[in-house]
Short mmCIF file of C-alpha atoms in Angstrom, two decimals:
data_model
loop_
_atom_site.label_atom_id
_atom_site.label_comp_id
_atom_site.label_asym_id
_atom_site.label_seq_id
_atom_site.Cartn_x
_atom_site.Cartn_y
_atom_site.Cartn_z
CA UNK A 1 176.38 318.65 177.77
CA UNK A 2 173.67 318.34 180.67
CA UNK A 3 172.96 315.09 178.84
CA UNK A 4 176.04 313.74 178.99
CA UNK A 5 176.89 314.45 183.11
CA UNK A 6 173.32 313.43 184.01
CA UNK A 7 174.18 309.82 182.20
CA UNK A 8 177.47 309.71 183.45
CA UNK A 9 176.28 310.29 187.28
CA UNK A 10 173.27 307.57 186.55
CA UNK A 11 176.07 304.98 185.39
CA UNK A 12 177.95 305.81 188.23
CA UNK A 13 175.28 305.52 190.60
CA UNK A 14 173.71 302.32 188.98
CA UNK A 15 177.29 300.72 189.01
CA UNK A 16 177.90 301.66 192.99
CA UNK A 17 174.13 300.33 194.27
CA UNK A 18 173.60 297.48 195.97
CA UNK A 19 177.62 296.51 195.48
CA UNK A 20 179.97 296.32 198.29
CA UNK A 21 182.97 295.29 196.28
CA UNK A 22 185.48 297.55 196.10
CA UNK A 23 186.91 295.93 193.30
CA UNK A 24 186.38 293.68 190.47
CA UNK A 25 188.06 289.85 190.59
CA UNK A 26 190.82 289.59 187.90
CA UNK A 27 190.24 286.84 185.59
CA UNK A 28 192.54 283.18 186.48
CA UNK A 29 193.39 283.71 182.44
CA UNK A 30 194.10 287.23 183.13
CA UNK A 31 196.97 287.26 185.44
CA UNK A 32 198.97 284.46 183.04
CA UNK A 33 199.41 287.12 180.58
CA UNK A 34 202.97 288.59 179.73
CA UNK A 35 202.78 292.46 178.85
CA UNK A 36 205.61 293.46 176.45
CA UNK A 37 207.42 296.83 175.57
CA UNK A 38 204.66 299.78 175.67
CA UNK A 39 203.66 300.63 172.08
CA UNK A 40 200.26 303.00 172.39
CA UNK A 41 198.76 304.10 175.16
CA UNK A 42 195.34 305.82 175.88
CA UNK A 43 194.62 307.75 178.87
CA UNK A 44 191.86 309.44 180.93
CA UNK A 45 192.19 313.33 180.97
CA UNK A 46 191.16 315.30 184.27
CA UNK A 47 187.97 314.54 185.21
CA UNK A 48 185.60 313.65 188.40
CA UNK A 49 184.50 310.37 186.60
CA UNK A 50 187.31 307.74 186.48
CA UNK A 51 191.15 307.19 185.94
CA UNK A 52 191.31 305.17 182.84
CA UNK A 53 194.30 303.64 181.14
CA UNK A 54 194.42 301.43 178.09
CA UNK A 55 197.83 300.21 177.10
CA UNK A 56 198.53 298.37 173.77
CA UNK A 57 202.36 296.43 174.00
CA UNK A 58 204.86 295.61 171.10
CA UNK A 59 203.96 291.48 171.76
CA UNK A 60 199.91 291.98 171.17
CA UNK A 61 198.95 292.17 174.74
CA UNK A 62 197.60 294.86 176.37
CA UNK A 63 196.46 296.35 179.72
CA UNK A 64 192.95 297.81 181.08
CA UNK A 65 193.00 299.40 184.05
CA UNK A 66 190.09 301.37 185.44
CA UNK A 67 189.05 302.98 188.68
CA UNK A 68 186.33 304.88 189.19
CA UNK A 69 185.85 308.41 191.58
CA UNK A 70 182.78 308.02 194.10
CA UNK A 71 181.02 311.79 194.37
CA UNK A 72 182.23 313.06 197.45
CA UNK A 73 178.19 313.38 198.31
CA UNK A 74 177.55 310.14 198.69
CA UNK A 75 178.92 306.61 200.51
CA UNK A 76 179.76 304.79 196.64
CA UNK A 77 182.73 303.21 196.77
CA UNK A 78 185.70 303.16 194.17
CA UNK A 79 185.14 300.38 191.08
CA UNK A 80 188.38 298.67 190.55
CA UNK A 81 189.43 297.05 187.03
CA UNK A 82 192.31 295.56 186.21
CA UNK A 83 192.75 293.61 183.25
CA UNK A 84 195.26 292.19 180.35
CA UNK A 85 194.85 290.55 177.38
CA UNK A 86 195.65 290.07 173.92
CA UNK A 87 194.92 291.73 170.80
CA UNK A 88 195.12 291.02 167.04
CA UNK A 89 195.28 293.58 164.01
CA UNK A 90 193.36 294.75 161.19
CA UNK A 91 195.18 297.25 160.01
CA UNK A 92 194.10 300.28 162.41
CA UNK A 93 191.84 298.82 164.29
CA UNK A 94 192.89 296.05 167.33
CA UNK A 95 190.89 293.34 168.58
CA UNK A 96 191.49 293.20 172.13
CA UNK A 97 190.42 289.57 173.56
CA UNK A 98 189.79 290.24 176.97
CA UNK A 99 189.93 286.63 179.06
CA UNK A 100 186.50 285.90 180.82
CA UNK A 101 186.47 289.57 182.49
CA UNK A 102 184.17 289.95 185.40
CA UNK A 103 182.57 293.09 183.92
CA UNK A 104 180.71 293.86 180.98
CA UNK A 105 182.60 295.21 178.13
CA UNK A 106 179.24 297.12 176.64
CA UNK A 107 178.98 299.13 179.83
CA UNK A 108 182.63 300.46 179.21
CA UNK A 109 182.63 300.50 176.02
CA UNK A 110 179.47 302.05 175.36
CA UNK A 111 178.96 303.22 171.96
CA UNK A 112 175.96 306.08 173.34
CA UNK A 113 179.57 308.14 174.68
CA UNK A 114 181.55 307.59 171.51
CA UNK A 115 182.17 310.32 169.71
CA UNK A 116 182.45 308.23 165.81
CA UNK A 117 183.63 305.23 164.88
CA UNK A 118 185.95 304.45 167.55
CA UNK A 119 185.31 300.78 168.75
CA UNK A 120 182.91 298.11 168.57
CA UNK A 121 181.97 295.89 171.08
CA UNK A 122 181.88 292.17 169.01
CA UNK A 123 180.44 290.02 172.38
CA UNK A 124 180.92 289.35 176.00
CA UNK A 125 185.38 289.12 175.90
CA UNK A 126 186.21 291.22 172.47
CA UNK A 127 186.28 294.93 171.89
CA UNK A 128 187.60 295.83 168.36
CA UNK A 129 189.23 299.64 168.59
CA UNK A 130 190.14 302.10 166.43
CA UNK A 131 193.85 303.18 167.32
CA UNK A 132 193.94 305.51 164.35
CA UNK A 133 191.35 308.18 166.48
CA UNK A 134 193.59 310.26 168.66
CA UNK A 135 190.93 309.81 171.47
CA UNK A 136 188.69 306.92 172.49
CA UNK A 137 185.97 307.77 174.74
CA UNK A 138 185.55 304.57 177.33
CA UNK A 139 182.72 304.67 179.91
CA UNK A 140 181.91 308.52 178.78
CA UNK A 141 185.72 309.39 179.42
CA UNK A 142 187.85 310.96 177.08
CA UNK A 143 190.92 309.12 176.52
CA UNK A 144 193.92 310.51 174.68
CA UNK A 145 196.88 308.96 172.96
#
């Protein structure tokens, strides 16, 4: 359990040094996309981490939206992420094609927080998820259907 905070607070920290941004750019291909009628949604349960939101619509797009909670001890400011995409299907699991993002999908999606086989990072703009787990653990956060 110790583990797990003292990785979580190095991630945070690492993400927060040296950057002034308070957010992320969108992607140009990003803001195109058309979101449909909600059809699964993840989200972040109570914690002092991040807000995190995943949301799968009926016309395979979806919609990532993260923001992360600076520690009250120090001056880190709040990492904004907003993305869409699209997604395809294999069955359970959902391909999400996210459209040159300006972050890196293998430090939110990091496999070293999942608790089984709940997504796979394929390279720099796909993330292939399990939606048949009732929780998906993104950047060390649980995230419940």
């Amino acid at each position: 359990m110790w583990k797990n905070i003292l990785i979580i607070a190095m991630v945070c920290t690492f993400i927060s040094c040296g950057s002034s941004k308070k957010g992320v750019n969108t992607s140009k291909e990003s803001k195109e996309i058309v979101l449909g009628n909600e059809s699964l949604s993840y989200n972040s349960l109570g914690n002092g981490v991040a807000l995190i939101s995943l949301k799968l619509y009926d016309n395979n797009t979806f919609k990532f939206d993260f923001k992360s909670i600076p520690q009250p001890e120090t001056d880190e400011k709040a990492v904004l992420i907003s993305e869409k995409g699209t997604y395809t299907s294999e069955g359970a699991w959902k391909i999400l094609n996210f459209k040159n993002p300006k972050f890196s999908l293998a430090a939110i999606f990091d496999t070293d927080f999942a608790q089984g086989k709940e997504f796979k990072v394929l390279d720099e703009e796909n993330v292939k998820i399990n939606t048949a787990k009732k929780s998906l653990s993104i950047w060390g956060v649980v995230c419940e259907k």
